[in-house]
CSV table of N, CA and C in Angstrom, one decimal:
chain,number,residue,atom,x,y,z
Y,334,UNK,N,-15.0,8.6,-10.6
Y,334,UNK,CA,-14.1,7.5,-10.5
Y,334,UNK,C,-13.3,7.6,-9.2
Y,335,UNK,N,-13.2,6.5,-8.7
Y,335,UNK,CA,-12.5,6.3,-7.5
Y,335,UNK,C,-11.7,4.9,-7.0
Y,336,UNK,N,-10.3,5.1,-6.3
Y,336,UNK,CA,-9.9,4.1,-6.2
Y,336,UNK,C,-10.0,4.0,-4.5
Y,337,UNK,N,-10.6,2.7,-3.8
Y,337,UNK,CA,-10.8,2.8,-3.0
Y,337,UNK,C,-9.9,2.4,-1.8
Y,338,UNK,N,-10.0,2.7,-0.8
Y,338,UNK,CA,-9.8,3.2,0.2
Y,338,UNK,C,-8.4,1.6,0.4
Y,339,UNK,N,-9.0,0.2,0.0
Y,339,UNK,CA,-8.3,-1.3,0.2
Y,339,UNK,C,-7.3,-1.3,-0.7
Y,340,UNK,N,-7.6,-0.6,-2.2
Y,340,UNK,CA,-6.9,-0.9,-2.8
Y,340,UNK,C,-5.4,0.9,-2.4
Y,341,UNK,N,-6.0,2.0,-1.7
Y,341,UNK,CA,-4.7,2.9,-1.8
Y,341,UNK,C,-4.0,2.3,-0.6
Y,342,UNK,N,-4.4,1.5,0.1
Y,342,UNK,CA,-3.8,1.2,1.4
Y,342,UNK,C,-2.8,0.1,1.3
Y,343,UNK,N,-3.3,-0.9,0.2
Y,343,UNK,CA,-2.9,-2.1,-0.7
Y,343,UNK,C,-1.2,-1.5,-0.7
Y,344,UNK,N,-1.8,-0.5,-1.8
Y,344,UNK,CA,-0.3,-0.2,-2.3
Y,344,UNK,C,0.2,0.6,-1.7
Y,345,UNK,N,-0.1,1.4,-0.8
Y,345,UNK,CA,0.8,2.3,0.2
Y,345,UNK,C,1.5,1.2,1.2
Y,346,UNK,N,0.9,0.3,1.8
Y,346,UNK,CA,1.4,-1.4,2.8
Y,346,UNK,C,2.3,-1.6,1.6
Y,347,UNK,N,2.4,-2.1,0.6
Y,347,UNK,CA,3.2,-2.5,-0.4
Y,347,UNK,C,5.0,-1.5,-0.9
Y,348,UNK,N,4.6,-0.8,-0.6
Y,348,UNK,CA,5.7,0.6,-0.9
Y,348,UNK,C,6.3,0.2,0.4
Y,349,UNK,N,5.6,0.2,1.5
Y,349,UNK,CA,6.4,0.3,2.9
Y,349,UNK,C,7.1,-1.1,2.6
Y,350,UNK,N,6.9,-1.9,2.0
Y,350,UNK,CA,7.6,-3.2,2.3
Y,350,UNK,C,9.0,-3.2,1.4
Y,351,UNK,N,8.3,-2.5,0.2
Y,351,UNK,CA,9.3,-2.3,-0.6
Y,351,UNK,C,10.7,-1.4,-0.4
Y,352,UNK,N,10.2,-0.4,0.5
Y,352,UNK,CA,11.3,0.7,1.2
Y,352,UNK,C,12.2,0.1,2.1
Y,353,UNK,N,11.7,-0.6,2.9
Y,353,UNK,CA,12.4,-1.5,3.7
Y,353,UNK,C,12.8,-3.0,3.3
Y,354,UNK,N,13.0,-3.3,2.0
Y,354,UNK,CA,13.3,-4.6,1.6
Y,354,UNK,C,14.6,-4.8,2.0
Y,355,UNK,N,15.2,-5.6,2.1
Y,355,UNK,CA,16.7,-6.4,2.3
Y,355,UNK,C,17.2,-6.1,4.0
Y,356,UNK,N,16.1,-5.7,4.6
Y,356,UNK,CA,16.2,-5.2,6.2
Y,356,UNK,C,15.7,-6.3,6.8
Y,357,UNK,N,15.3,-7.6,6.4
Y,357,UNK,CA,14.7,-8.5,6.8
Y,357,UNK,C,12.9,-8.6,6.8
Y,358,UNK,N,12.4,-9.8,7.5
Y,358,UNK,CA,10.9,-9.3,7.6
Y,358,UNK,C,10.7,-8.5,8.1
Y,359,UNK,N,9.7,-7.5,7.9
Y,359,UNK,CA,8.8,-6.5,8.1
Y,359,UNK,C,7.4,-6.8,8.6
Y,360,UNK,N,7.6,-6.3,10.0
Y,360,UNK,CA,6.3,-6.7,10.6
Y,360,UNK,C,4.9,-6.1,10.3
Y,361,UNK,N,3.6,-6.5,10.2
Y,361,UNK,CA,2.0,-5.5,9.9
Y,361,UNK,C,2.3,-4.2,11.1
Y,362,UNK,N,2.7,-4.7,12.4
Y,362,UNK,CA,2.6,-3.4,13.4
Y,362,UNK,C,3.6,-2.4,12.7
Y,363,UNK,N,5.0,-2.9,12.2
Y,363,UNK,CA,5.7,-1.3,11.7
Y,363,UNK,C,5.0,-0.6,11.1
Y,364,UNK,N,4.7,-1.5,9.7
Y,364,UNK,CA,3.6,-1.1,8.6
Y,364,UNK,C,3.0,0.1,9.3
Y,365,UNK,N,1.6,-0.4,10.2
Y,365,UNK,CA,0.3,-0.4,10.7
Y,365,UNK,C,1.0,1.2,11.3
Y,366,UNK,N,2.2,1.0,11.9
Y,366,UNK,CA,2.6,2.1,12.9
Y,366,UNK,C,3.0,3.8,12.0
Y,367,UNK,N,4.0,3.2,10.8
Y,367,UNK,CA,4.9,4.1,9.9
Y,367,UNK,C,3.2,5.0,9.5
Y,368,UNK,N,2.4,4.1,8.8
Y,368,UNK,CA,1.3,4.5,7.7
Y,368,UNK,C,-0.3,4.6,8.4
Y,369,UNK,N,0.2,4.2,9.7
Y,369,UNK,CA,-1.3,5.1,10.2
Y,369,UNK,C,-2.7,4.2,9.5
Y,370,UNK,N,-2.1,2.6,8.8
Y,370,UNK,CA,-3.3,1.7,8.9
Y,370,UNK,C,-3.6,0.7,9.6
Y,371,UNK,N,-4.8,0.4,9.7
Y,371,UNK,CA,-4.7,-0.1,11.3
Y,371,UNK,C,-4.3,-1.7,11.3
Y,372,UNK,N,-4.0,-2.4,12.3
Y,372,UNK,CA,-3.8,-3.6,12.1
Y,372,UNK,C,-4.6,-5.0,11.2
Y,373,UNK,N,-5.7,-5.0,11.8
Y,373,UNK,CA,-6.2,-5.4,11.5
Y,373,UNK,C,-6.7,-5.7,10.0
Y,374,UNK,N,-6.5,-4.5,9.5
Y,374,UNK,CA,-7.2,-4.5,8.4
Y,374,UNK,C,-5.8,-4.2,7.4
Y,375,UNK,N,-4.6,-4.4,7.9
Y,375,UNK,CA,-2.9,-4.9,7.0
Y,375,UNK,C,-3.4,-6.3,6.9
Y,376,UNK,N,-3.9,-6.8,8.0
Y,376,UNK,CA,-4.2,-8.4,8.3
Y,376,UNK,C,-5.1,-9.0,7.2
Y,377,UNK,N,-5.6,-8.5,6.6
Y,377,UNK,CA,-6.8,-8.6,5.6
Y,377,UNK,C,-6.0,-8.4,4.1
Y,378,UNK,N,-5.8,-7.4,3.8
Y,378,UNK,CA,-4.7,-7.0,2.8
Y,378,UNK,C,-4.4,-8.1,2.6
Y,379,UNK,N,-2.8,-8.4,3.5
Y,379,UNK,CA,-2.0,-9.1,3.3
Y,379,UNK,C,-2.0,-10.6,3.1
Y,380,UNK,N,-3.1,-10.9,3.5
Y,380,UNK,CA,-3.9,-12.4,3.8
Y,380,UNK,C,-4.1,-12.4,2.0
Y,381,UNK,N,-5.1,-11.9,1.2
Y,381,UNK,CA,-4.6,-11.6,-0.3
Y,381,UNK,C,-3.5,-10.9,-1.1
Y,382,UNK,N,-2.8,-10.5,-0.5
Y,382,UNK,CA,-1.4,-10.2,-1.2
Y,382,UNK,C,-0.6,-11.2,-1.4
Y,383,UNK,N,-0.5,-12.1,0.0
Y,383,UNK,CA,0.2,-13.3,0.0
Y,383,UNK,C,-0.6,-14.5,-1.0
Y,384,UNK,N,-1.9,-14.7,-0.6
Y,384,UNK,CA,-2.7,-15.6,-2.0
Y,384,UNK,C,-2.0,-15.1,-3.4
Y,385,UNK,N,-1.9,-14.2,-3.6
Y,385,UNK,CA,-1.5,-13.9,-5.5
Y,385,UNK,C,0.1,-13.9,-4.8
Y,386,UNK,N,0.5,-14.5,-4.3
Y,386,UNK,CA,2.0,-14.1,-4.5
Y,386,UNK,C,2.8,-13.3,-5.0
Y,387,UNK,N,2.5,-12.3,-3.9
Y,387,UNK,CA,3.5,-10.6,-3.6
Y,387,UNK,C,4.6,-10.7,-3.0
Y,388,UNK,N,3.6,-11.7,-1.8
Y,388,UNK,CA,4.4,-11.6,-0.5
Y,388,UNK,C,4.4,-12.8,0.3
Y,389,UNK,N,5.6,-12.8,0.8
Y,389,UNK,CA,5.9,-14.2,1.5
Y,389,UNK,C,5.1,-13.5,2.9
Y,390,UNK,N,5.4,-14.7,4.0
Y,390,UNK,CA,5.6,-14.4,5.4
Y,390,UNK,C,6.4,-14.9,6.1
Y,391,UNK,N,7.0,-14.8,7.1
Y,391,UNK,CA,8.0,-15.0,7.5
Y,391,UNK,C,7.2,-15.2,9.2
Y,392,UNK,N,7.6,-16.9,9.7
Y,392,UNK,CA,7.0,-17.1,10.7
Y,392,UNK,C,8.2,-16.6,12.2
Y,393,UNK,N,7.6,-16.9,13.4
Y,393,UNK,CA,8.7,-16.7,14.8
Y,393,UNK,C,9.1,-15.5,14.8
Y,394,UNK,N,9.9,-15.4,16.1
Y,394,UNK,CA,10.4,-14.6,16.2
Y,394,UNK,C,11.2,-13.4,15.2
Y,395,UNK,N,10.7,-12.1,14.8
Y,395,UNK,CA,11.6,-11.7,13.7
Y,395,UNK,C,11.1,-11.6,12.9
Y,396,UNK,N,9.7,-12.5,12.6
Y,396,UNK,CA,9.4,-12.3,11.5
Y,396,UNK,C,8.2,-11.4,11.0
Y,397,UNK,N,7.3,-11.6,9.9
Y,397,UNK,CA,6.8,-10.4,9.4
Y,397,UNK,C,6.4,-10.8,8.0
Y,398,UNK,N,6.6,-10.3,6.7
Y,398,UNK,CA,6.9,-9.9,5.5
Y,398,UNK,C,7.8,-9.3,5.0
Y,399,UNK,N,8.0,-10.3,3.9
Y,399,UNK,CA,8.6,-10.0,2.3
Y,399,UNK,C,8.1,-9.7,1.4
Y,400,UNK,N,8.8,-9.2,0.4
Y,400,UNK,CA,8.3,-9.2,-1.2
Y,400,UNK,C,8.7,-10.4,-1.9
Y,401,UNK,N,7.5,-11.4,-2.4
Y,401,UNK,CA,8.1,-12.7,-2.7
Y,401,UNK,C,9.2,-12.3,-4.4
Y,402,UNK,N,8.8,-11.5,-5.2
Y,402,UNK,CA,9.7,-10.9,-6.2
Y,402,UNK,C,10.2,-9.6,-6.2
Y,403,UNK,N,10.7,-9.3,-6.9
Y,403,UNK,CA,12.0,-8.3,-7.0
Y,403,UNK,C,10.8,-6.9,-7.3
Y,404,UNK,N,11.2,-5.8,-6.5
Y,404,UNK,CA,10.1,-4.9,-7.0
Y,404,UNK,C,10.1,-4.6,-8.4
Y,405,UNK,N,10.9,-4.6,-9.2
Y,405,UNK,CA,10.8,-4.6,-10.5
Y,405,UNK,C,9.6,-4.5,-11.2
Y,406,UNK,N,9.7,-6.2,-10.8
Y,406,UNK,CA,8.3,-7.2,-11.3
Y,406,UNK,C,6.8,-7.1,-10.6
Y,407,UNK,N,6.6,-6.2,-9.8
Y,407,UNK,CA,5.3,-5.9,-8.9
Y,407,UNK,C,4.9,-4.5,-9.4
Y,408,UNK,N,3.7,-4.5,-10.0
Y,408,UNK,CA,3.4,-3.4,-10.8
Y,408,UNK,C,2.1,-2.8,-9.9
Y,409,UNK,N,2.1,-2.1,-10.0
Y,409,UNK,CA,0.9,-0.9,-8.6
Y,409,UNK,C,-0.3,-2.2,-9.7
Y,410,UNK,N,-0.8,-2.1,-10.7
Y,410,UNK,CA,-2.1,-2.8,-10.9
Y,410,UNK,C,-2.2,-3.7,-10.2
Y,411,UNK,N,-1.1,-4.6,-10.4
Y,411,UNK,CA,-1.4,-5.8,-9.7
Y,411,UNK,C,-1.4,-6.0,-8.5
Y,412,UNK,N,-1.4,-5.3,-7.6
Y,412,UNK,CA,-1.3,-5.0,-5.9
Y,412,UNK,C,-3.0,-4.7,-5.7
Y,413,UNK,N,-3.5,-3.6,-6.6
Y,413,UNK,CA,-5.1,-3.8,-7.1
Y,413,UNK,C,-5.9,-4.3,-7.4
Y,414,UNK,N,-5.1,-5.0,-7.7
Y,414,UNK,CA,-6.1,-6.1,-8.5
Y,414,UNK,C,-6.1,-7.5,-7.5
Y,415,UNK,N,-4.6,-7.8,-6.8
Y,415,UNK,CA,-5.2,-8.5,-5.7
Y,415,UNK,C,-5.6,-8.9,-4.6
Y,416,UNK,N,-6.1,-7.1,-4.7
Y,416,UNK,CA,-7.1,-7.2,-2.9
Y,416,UNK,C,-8.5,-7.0,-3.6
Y,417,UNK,N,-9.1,-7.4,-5.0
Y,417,UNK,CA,-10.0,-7.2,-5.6
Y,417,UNK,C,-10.6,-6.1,-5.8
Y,418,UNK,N,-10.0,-5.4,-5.9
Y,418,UNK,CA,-10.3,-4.2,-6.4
Y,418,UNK,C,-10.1,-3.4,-7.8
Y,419,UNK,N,-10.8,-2.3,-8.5
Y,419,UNK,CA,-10.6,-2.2,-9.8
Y,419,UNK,C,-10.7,-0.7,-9.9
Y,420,UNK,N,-10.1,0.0,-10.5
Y,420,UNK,CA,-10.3,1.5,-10.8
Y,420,UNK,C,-11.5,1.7,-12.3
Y,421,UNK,N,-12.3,1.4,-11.8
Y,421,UNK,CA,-14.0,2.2,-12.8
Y,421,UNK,C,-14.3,3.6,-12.6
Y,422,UNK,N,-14.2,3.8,-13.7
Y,422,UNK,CA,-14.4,5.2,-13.8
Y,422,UNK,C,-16.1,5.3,-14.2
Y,423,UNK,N,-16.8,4.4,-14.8
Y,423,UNK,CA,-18.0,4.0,-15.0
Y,423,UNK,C,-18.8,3.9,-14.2
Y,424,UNK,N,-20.3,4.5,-14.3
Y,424,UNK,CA,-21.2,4.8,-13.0
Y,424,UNK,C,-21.6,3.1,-12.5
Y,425,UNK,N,-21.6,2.3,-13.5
Y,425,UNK,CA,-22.2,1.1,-13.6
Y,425,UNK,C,-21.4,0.2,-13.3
Y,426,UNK,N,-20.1,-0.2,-13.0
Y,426,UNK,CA,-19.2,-1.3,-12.2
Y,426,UNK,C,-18.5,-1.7,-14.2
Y,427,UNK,N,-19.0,-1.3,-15.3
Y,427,UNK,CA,-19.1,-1.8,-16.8
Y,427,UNK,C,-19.8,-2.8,-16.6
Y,428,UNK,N,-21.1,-2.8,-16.0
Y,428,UNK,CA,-22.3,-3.7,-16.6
Y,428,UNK,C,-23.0,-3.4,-17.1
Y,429,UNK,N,-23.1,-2.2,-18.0
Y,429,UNK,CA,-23.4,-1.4,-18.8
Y,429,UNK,C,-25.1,-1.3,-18.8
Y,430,UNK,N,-26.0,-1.1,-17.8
Y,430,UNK,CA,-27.0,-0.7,-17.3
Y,430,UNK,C,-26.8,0.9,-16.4
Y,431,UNK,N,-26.4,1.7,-17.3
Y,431,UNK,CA,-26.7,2.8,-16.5
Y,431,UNK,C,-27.8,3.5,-16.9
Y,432,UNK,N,-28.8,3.7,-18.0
Y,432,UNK,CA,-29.4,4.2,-18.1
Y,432,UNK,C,-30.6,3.4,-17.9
Y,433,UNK,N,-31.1,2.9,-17.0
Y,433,UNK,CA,-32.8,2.8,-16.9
Y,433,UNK,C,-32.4,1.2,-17.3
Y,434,UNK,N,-31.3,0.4,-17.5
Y,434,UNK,CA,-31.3,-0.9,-17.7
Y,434,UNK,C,-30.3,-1.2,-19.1
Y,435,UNK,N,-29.5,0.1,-19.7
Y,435,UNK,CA,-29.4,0.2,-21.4
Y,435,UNK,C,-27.6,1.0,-20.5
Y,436,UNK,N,-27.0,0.8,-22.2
Y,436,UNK,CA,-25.6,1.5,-21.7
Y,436,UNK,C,-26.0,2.9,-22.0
Y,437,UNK,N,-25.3,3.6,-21.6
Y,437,UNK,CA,-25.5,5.6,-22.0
Y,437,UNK,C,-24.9,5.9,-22.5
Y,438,UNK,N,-24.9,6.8,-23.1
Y,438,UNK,CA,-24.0,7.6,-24.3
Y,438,UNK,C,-23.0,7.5,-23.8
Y,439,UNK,N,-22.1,7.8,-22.7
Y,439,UNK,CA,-20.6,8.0,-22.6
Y,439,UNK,C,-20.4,6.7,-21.6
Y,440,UNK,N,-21.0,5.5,-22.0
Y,440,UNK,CA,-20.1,4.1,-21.5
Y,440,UNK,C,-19.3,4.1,-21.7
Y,441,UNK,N,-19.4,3.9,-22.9
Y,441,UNK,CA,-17.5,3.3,-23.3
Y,441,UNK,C,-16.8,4.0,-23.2
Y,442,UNK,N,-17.0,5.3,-23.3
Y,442,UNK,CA,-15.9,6.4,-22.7
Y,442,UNK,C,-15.7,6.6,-21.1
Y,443,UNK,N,-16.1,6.1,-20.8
Y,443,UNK,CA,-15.8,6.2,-19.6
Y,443,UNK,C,-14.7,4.5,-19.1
Y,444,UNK,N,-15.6,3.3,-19.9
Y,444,UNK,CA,-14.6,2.3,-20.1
Y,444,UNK,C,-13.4,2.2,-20.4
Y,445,UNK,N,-13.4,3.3,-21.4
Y,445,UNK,CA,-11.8,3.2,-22.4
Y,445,UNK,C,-11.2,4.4,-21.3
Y,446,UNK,N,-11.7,5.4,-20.5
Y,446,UNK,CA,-10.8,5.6,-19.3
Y,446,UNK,C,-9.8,4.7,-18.7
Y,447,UNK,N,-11.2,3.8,-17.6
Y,447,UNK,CA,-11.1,3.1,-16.8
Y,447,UNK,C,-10.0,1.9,-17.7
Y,448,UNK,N,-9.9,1.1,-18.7
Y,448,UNK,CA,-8.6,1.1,-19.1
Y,448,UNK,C,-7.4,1.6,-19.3
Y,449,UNK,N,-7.4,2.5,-19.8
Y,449,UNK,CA,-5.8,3.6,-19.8
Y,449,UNK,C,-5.6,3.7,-18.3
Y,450,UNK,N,-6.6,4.2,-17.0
Y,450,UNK,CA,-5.9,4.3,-15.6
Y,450,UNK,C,-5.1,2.7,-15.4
Y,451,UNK,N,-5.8,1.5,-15.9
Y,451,UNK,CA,-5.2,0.3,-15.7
Y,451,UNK,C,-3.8,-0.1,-16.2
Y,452,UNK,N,-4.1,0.5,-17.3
Y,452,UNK,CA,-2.7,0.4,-18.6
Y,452,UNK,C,-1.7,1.2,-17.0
Y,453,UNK,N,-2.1,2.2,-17.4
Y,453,UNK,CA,-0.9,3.4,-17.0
Y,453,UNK,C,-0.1,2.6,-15.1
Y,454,UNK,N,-1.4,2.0,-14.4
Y,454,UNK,CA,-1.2,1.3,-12.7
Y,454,UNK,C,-0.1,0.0,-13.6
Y,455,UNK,N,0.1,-0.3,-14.7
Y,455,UNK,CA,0.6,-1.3,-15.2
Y,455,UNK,C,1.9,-1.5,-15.3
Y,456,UNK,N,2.3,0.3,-15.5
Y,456,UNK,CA,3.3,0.3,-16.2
Y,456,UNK,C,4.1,1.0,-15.2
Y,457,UNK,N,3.9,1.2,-13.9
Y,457,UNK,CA,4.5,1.7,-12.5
Y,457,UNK,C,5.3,0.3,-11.9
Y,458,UNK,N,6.1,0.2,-11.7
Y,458,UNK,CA,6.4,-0.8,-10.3
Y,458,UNK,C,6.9,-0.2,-9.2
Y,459,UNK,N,7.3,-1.3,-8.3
Y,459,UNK,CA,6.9,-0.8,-7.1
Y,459,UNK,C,8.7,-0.3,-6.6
Y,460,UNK,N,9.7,-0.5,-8.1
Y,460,UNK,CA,11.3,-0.3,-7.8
Y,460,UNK,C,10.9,1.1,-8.6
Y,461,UNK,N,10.3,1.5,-9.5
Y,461,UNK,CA,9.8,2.7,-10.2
Y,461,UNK,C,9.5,3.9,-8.6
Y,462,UNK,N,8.3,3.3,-8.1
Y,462,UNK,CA,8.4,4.6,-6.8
Y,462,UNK,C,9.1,4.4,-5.9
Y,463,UNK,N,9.7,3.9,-5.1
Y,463,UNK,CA,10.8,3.4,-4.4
Y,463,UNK,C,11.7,4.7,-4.9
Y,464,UNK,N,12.2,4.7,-6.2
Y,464,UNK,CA,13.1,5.6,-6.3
Y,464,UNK,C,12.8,7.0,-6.8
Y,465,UNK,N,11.8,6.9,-6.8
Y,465,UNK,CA,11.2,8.8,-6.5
Y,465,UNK,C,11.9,9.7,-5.2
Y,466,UNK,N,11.9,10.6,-5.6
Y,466,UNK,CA,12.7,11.5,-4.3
Y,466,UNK,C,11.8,11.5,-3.5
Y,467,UNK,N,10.4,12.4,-4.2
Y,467,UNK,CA,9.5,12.4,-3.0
Y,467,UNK,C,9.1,11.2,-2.1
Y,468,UNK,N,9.4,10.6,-2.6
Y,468,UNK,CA,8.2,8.7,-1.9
Y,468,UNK,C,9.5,8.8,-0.6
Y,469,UNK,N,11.5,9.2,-1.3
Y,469,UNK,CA,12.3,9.4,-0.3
Y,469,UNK,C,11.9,9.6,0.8
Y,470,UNK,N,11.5,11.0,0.1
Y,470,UNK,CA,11.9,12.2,1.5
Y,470,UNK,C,10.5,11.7,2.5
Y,471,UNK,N,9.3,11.2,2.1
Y,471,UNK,CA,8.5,11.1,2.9
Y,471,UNK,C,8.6,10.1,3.5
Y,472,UNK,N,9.3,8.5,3.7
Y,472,UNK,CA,9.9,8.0,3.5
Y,472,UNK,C,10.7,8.0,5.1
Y,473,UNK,N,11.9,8.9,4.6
Y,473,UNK,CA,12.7,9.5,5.8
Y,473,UNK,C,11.9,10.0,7.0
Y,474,UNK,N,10.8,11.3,6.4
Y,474,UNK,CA,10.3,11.8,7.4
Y,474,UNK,C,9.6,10.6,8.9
Y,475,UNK,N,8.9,9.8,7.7
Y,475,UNK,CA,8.2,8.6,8.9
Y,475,UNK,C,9.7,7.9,9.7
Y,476,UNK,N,10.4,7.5,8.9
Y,476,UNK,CA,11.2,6.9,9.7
Y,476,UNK,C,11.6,7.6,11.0
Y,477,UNK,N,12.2,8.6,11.0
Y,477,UNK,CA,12.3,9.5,12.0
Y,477,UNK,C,11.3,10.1,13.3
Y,478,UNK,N,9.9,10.6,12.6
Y,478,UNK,CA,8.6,10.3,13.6
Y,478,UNK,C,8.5,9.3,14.6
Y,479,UNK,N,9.1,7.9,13.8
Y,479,UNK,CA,9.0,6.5,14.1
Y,479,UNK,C,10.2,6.4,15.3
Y,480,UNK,N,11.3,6.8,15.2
Y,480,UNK,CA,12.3,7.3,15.9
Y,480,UNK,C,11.8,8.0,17.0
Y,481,UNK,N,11.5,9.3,17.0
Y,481,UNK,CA,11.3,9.5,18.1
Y,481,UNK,C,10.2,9.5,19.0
Y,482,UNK,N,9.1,8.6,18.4
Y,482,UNK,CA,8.3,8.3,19.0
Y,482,UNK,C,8.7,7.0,20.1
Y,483,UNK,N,9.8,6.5,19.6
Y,483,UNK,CA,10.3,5.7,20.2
Y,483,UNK,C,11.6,6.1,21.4
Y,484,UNK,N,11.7,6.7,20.8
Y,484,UNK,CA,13.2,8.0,22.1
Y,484,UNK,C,12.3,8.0,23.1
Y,485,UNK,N,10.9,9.1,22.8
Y,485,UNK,CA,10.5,9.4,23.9
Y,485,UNK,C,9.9,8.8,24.8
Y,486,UNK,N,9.6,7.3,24.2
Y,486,UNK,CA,8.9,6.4,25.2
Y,486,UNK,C,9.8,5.8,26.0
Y,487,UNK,N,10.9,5.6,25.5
Y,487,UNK,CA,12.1,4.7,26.6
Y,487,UNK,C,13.0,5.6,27.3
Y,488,UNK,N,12.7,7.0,27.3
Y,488,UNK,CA,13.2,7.9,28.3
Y,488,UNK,C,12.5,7.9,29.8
Y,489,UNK,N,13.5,7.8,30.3
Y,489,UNK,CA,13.1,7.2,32.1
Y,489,UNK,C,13.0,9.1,32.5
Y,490,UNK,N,12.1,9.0,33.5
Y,490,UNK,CA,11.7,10.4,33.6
Y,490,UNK,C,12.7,10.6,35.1
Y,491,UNK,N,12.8,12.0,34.9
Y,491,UNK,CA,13.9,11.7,36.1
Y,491,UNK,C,13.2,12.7,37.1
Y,492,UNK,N,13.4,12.2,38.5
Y,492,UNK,CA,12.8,12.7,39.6
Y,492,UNK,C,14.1,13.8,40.1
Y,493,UNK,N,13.3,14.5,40.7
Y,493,UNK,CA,14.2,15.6,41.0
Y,493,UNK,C,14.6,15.6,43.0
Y,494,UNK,N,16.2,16.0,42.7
Y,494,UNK,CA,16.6,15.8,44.2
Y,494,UNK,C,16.0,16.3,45.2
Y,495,UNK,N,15.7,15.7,46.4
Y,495,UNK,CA,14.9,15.8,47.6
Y,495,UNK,C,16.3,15.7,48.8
Y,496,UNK,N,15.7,17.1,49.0
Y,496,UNK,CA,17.3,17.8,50.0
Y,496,UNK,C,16.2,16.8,51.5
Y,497,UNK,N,17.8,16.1,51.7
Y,497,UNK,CA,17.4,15.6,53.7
Y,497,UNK,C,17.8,16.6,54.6
């Protein structure tokens, strides 16, 4: 079973928006910058995030992304579910041809997994991790990275005195 790569990025892009809500829009480059995903492919995300209405955009100068509802109401499934993506724990996608064209002994168990992981992404929102310490402190740490990756770029290098 595995959740893929669109959908951990989905909701990792999603948290970052959420961390930073009421700061205004939120641009794909901070995102792209904080989380180490590349632009392009926030660009893609977000292009269906915004379809299921997650997320607004915010055009001009300034702008970026919102969360079109309250994190409350934005549940990790649903961030999953709409960059189309699905957590199957099932060798077969549940088209229940895994054996030679036939379901196998442990389909449905592997089905009624792949439900409970759904139940459980259901029952998370995105104001639920937001207030985790850890999601904090990691959280903080980027912020700061982000900081001084920024100090040290706008530090003018200073030339050293030249005796006449």
């Amino acid at each position: 079973m595995r959740l893929t790569t669109k959908g951990r990025y989905a909701v990792t892009a999603m948290l970052d928006l959420a961390l930073h809500d009421g700061k205004g829009p939120i641009s794909l480059a901070d995102i792209s910058e904080r989380q180490g995903i590349s632009l392009s492919y926030l660009e893609q995300l977000f292009a269906k995030l915004r379809r299921n209405e997650l997320v607004r955009s915010v055009r001009g100068p300034g702008g970026g992304y919102q969360l079109k509802r309250e994190q409350a109401s934005i549940k990790v499934a649903e961030v999953i579910d709409a960059v189309n993506e699905s957590v199957d724990a099932t060798g077969c996608q549940h088209s229940g041809n895994c054996q030679g064209g036939e379901v196998c002994l442990t389909h449905h168990l592997w089905c009624d997994l792949s439900e409970q992981i759904h139940s459980f992404l259901s029952s998370i929102s995105l104001a639920d991790l937001v207030e985790r310490r850890d999601v904090q402190e990691v959280a903080g740490r980027q912020q700061r990275q982000v900081e001084q990756l920024i100090a040290s770029s706008t530090e003018q290098p200073v030339s050293p005195k030249v005796a006449v």
